[in-house]
Amino acid sequence: MSRTIACPEKSDLLAIAAGEVASPPLRSHVDGCLSCRTTVRRLKVEIGCLRFSVAPERWIPSTVLAWRASPRAD
């Protein structure tokens, strides 16, 4: 029987999105949880947008992930 970890607090996911080192159990959970991975990706985009709004001259496009809330129906 495998042990599962409850989804972490959003503050923990924000720390991961900001590049802080996560504990092995937390990193393992995020790697295996679609919901947490999606949240981390969204937070990375938000961090990129905030960094751009503060210092657009230092913005590096490759550091921001493209993210859409849902697929577009074209």
Short mmCIF file of N, CA, C and O in Angstrom, two decimals:
data_model
loop_
_atom_site.label_atom_id
_atom_site.label_comp_id
_atom_site.label_asym_id
_atom_site.label_seq_id
_atom_site.Cartn_x
_atom_site.Cartn_y
_atom_site.Cartn_z
N MET A 1 0.84 -1.17 0.00
CA MET A 1 0.00 0.00 0.00
C MET A 1 0.89 1.24 0.00
O MET A 1 1.79 1.37 0.80
N SER A 2 0.64 2.17 -0.92
CA SER A 2 1.47 3.37 -1.00
C SER A 2 0.92 4.46 -0.09
O SER A 2 -0.29 4.58 0.09
N ARG A 3 1.80 5.25 0.45
CA ARG A 3 1.42 6.35 1.32
C ARG A 3 1.26 7.61 0.48
O ARG A 3 2.11 7.91 -0.35
N THR A 4 0.19 8.32 0.68
CA THR A 4 -0.02 9.55 -0.07
C THR A 4 0.12 10.75 0.85
O THR A 4 -0.18 10.68 2.04
N ILE A 5 0.56 11.83 0.28
CA ILE A 5 0.70 13.08 1.02
C ILE A 5 -0.39 14.03 0.54
O ILE A 5 -0.63 14.14 -0.66
N ALA A 6 -1.05 14.68 1.47
CA ALA A 6 -2.06 15.65 1.10
C ALA A 6 -1.41 16.79 0.32
O ALA A 6 -0.22 17.08 0.51
N CYS A 7 -2.16 17.42 -0.55
CA CYS A 7 -1.62 18.54 -1.30
C CYS A 7 -1.12 19.62 -0.34
O CYS A 7 -1.79 19.92 0.66
N PRO A 8 0.05 20.17 -0.63
CA PRO A 8 0.64 21.16 0.27
C PRO A 8 -0.09 22.50 0.20
O PRO A 8 -0.91 22.75 -0.69
N GLU A 9 0.23 23.34 1.14
CA GLU A 9 -0.31 24.70 1.15
C GLU A 9 0.17 25.45 -0.09
O GLU A 9 1.24 25.17 -0.62
N LYS A 10 -0.61 26.44 -0.50
CA LYS A 10 -0.24 27.23 -1.67
C LYS A 10 1.09 27.96 -1.46
O LYS A 10 1.85 28.16 -2.40
N SER A 11 1.39 28.32 -0.23
CA SER A 11 2.66 29.00 0.05
C SER A 11 3.85 28.10 -0.24
O SER A 11 4.89 28.57 -0.71
N ASP A 12 3.70 26.79 0.00
CA ASP A 12 4.77 25.85 -0.33
C ASP A 12 4.94 25.73 -1.84
O ASP A 12 6.05 25.65 -2.35
N LEU A 13 3.81 25.73 -2.55
CA LEU A 13 3.88 25.65 -4.02
C LEU A 13 4.46 26.94 -4.59
O LEU A 13 5.22 26.90 -5.57
N LEU A 14 4.16 28.06 -3.97
CA LEU A 14 4.73 29.33 -4.41
C LEU A 14 6.25 29.32 -4.24
O LEU A 14 6.98 29.79 -5.11
N ALA A 15 6.72 28.76 -3.14
CA ALA A 15 8.16 28.68 -2.92
C ALA A 15 8.82 27.84 -4.01
O ALA A 15 9.88 28.21 -4.53
N ILE A 16 8.21 26.73 -4.39
CA ILE A 16 8.74 25.90 -5.47
C ILE A 16 8.75 26.69 -6.78
O ILE A 16 9.74 26.68 -7.52
N ALA A 17 7.65 27.37 -7.07
CA ALA A 17 7.55 28.15 -8.31
C ALA A 17 8.60 29.26 -8.35
O ALA A 17 9.09 29.61 -9.43
N ALA A 18 8.96 29.78 -7.20
CA ALA A 18 9.96 30.85 -7.13
C ALA A 18 11.38 30.32 -7.19
O ALA A 18 12.33 31.09 -7.22
N GLY A 19 11.54 29.00 -7.20
CA GLY A 19 12.86 28.41 -7.35
C GLY A 19 13.51 27.93 -6.07
O GLY A 19 14.67 27.50 -6.09
N GLU A 20 12.79 27.95 -4.97
CA GLU A 20 13.37 27.45 -3.73
C GLU A 20 13.43 25.92 -3.77
O GLU A 20 12.64 25.27 -4.44
N VAL A 21 14.38 25.37 -3.05
CA VAL A 21 14.54 23.92 -3.01
C VAL A 21 13.47 23.32 -2.10
O VAL A 21 13.27 23.78 -0.98
N ALA A 22 12.79 22.31 -2.61
CA ALA A 22 11.73 21.64 -1.84
C ALA A 22 12.28 20.37 -1.21
O ALA A 22 13.20 19.75 -1.73
N SER A 23 11.67 19.98 -0.11
CA SER A 23 12.05 18.73 0.53
C SER A 23 11.73 17.57 -0.42
O SER A 23 10.82 17.68 -1.25
N PRO A 24 12.45 16.46 -0.32
CA PRO A 24 12.18 15.32 -1.22
C PRO A 24 10.72 14.84 -1.19
O PRO A 24 10.15 14.61 -2.26
N PRO A 25 10.06 14.73 -0.01
CA PRO A 25 8.66 14.29 -0.04
C PRO A 25 7.75 15.30 -0.76
O PRO A 25 6.85 14.92 -1.50
N LEU A 26 8.00 16.59 -0.54
CA LEU A 26 7.19 17.61 -1.19
C LEU A 26 7.42 17.59 -2.70
O LEU A 26 6.48 17.61 -3.48
N ARG A 27 8.67 17.51 -3.12
CA ARG A 27 9.00 17.47 -4.54
C ARG A 27 8.37 16.24 -5.19
O ARG A 27 7.83 16.31 -6.29
N SER A 28 8.42 15.11 -4.51
CA SER A 28 7.84 13.88 -5.02
C SER A 28 6.34 14.03 -5.20
O SER A 28 5.77 13.59 -6.20
N HIS A 29 5.69 14.65 -4.23
CA HIS A 29 4.25 14.85 -4.33
C HIS A 29 3.91 15.73 -5.53
O HIS A 29 3.03 15.41 -6.33
N VAL A 30 4.60 16.85 -5.64
CA VAL A 30 4.31 17.79 -6.74
C VAL A 30 4.56 17.12 -8.09
O VAL A 30 3.77 17.28 -9.02
N ASP A 31 5.62 16.34 -8.18
CA ASP A 31 5.92 15.64 -9.44
C ASP A 31 4.82 14.67 -9.82
O ASP A 31 4.56 14.44 -11.00
N GLY A 32 4.15 14.09 -8.82
CA GLY A 32 3.13 13.09 -9.09
C GLY A 32 1.70 13.58 -9.04
O GLY A 32 0.77 12.82 -9.29
N CYS A 33 1.50 14.86 -8.75
CA CYS A 33 0.14 15.39 -8.59
C CYS A 33 -0.15 16.42 -9.69
O CYS A 33 0.45 17.50 -9.72
N LEU A 34 -1.06 16.09 -10.56
CA LEU A 34 -1.41 16.98 -11.66
C LEU A 34 -1.89 18.33 -11.16
O LEU A 34 -1.51 19.38 -11.69
N SER A 35 -2.70 18.34 -10.14
CA SER A 35 -3.23 19.59 -9.60
C SER A 35 -2.10 20.49 -9.09
O SER A 35 -2.07 21.69 -9.39
N CYS A 36 -1.17 19.93 -8.36
CA CYS A 36 -0.05 20.72 -7.82
C CYS A 36 0.88 21.18 -8.93
O CYS A 36 1.35 22.32 -8.91
N ARG A 37 1.14 20.32 -9.91
CA ARG A 37 2.00 20.72 -11.04
C ARG A 37 1.36 21.88 -11.79
O ARG A 37 2.05 22.83 -12.18
N THR A 38 0.05 21.81 -11.99
CA THR A 38 -0.66 22.89 -12.69
C THR A 38 -0.58 24.18 -11.89
O THR A 38 -0.34 25.25 -12.45
N THR A 39 -0.74 24.08 -10.59
CA THR A 39 -0.66 25.27 -9.73
C THR A 39 0.74 25.87 -9.78
O THR A 39 0.88 27.10 -9.88
N VAL A 40 1.78 25.04 -9.73
CA VAL A 40 3.15 25.54 -9.79
C VAL A 40 3.39 26.24 -11.13
O VAL A 40 3.98 27.33 -11.18
N ARG A 41 2.92 25.66 -12.22
CA ARG A 41 3.09 26.30 -13.54
C ARG A 41 2.39 27.66 -13.58
O ARG A 41 2.93 28.63 -14.07
N ARG A 42 1.17 27.70 -13.05
CA ARG A 42 0.42 28.96 -13.03
C ARG A 42 1.14 30.01 -12.19
O ARG A 42 1.26 31.17 -12.58
N LEU A 43 1.65 29.59 -11.04
CA LEU A 43 2.38 30.51 -10.18
C LEU A 43 3.66 31.01 -10.84
O LEU A 43 4.02 32.18 -10.69
N LYS A 44 4.33 30.15 -11.60
CA LYS A 44 5.53 30.59 -12.33
C LYS A 44 5.19 31.68 -13.34
O LYS A 44 5.93 32.65 -13.50
N VAL A 45 4.07 31.52 -14.02
CA VAL A 45 3.62 32.54 -14.97
C VAL A 45 3.32 33.84 -14.24
O VAL A 45 3.73 34.92 -14.68
N GLU A 46 2.63 33.74 -13.11
CA GLU A 46 2.30 34.94 -12.35
C GLU A 46 3.57 35.64 -11.85
O GLU A 46 3.66 36.86 -11.89
N ILE A 47 4.54 34.87 -11.40
CA ILE A 47 5.81 35.44 -10.95
C ILE A 47 6.49 36.16 -12.11
O ILE A 47 7.00 37.27 -11.96
N GLY A 48 6.49 35.52 -13.28
CA GLY A 48 7.08 36.14 -14.46
C GLY A 48 6.40 37.45 -14.82
O GLY A 48 7.06 38.44 -15.15
N CYS A 49 5.08 37.47 -14.75
CA CYS A 49 4.33 38.70 -15.05
C CYS A 49 4.65 39.79 -14.04
O CYS A 49 4.81 40.96 -14.41
N LEU A 50 4.74 39.43 -12.77
CA LEU A 50 5.07 40.41 -11.75
C LEU A 50 6.48 40.97 -11.96
O LEU A 50 6.71 42.17 -11.86
N ARG A 51 7.42 40.07 -12.27
CA ARG A 51 8.79 40.53 -12.51
C ARG A 51 8.83 41.46 -13.72
O ARG A 51 9.53 42.46 -13.71
N PHE A 52 8.08 41.14 -14.75
CA PHE A 52 8.04 41.99 -15.93
C PHE A 52 7.44 43.35 -15.61
O PHE A 52 7.92 44.37 -16.08
N SER A 53 6.39 43.37 -14.79
CA SER A 53 5.75 44.64 -14.47
C SER A 53 6.66 45.55 -13.65
O SER A 53 6.54 46.77 -13.72
N VAL A 54 7.57 44.97 -12.89
CA VAL A 54 8.48 45.75 -12.06
C VAL A 54 9.71 46.19 -12.84
O VAL A 54 10.16 47.32 -12.71
N ALA A 55 10.24 45.29 -13.67
CA ALA A 55 11.47 45.60 -14.40
C ALA A 55 11.42 44.98 -15.80
O ALA A 55 12.08 43.98 -16.07
N PRO A 56 10.64 45.59 -16.71
CA PRO A 56 10.49 45.00 -18.05
C PRO A 56 11.81 44.90 -18.81
O PRO A 56 11.97 44.01 -19.64
N GLU A 57 12.75 45.78 -18.52
CA GLU A 57 14.04 45.73 -19.23
C GLU A 57 14.88 44.50 -18.86
O GLU A 57 15.79 44.13 -19.58
N ARG A 58 14.55 43.86 -17.74
CA ARG A 58 15.30 42.68 -17.31
C ARG A 58 14.54 41.38 -17.58
O ARG A 58 14.99 40.31 -17.20
N TRP A 59 13.41 41.48 -18.25
CA TRP A 59 12.58 40.31 -18.51
C TRP A 59 13.22 39.40 -19.53
O TRP A 59 13.70 39.84 -20.57
N ILE A 60 13.24 38.11 -19.25
CA ILE A 60 13.77 37.11 -20.17
C ILE A 60 12.61 36.18 -20.52
O ILE A 60 12.14 35.42 -19.67
N PRO A 61 12.13 36.21 -21.77
CA PRO A 61 10.95 35.43 -22.14
C PRO A 61 11.05 33.94 -21.84
O PRO A 61 10.08 33.32 -21.50
N SER A 62 12.24 33.36 -21.94
CA SER A 62 12.36 31.92 -21.75
C SER A 62 12.11 31.49 -20.31
O SER A 62 11.94 30.30 -20.04
N THR A 63 12.05 32.43 -19.37
CA THR A 63 11.82 32.05 -17.97
C THR A 63 10.34 31.98 -17.62
O THR A 63 9.98 31.58 -16.54
N VAL A 64 9.49 32.34 -18.56
CA VAL A 64 8.05 32.32 -18.30
C VAL A 64 7.42 31.22 -19.15
O VAL A 64 7.66 31.12 -20.34
N LEU A 65 6.64 30.38 -18.51
CA LEU A 65 5.96 29.31 -19.23
C LEU A 65 4.67 29.84 -19.85
O LEU A 65 3.97 30.64 -19.25
N ALA A 66 4.36 29.37 -21.03
CA ALA A 66 3.08 29.72 -21.63
C ALA A 66 2.01 28.89 -20.93
O ALA A 66 2.17 27.70 -20.75
N TRP A 67 0.94 29.54 -20.54
CA TRP A 67 -0.10 28.83 -19.79
C TRP A 67 -1.46 29.37 -20.19
O TRP A 67 -1.65 30.56 -20.34
N ARG A 68 -2.38 28.46 -20.37
CA ARG A 68 -3.77 28.82 -20.63
C ARG A 68 -4.63 28.06 -19.64
O ARG A 68 -4.37 26.90 -19.34
N ALA A 69 -5.66 28.72 -19.16
CA ALA A 69 -6.55 28.08 -18.20
C ALA A 69 -7.27 26.89 -18.81
O ALA A 69 -7.49 25.88 -18.17
N SER A 70 -7.63 26.99 -20.07
CA SER A 70 -8.31 25.89 -20.75
C SER A 70 -8.01 26.00 -22.24
O SER A 70 -7.70 27.07 -22.74
N PRO A 71 -8.11 24.88 -22.95
CA PRO A 71 -7.85 24.92 -24.38
C PRO A 71 -8.85 25.83 -25.08
O PRO A 71 -10.02 25.91 -24.71
N ARG A 72 -8.34 26.55 -26.07
CA ARG A 72 -9.22 27.43 -26.84
C ARG A 72 -9.94 26.62 -27.92
O ARG A 72 -9.40 25.69 -28.47
N ALA A 73 -11.14 27.00 -28.18
CA ALA A 73 -11.90 26.38 -29.26
C ALA A 73 -11.81 27.33 -30.45
O ALA A 73 -12.51 28.34 -30.48
N ASP A 74 -10.93 27.04 -31.39
CA ASP A 74 -10.74 27.93 -32.55
C ASP A 74 -11.67 27.56 -33.66
O ASP A 74 -12.06 26.50 -33.89
#
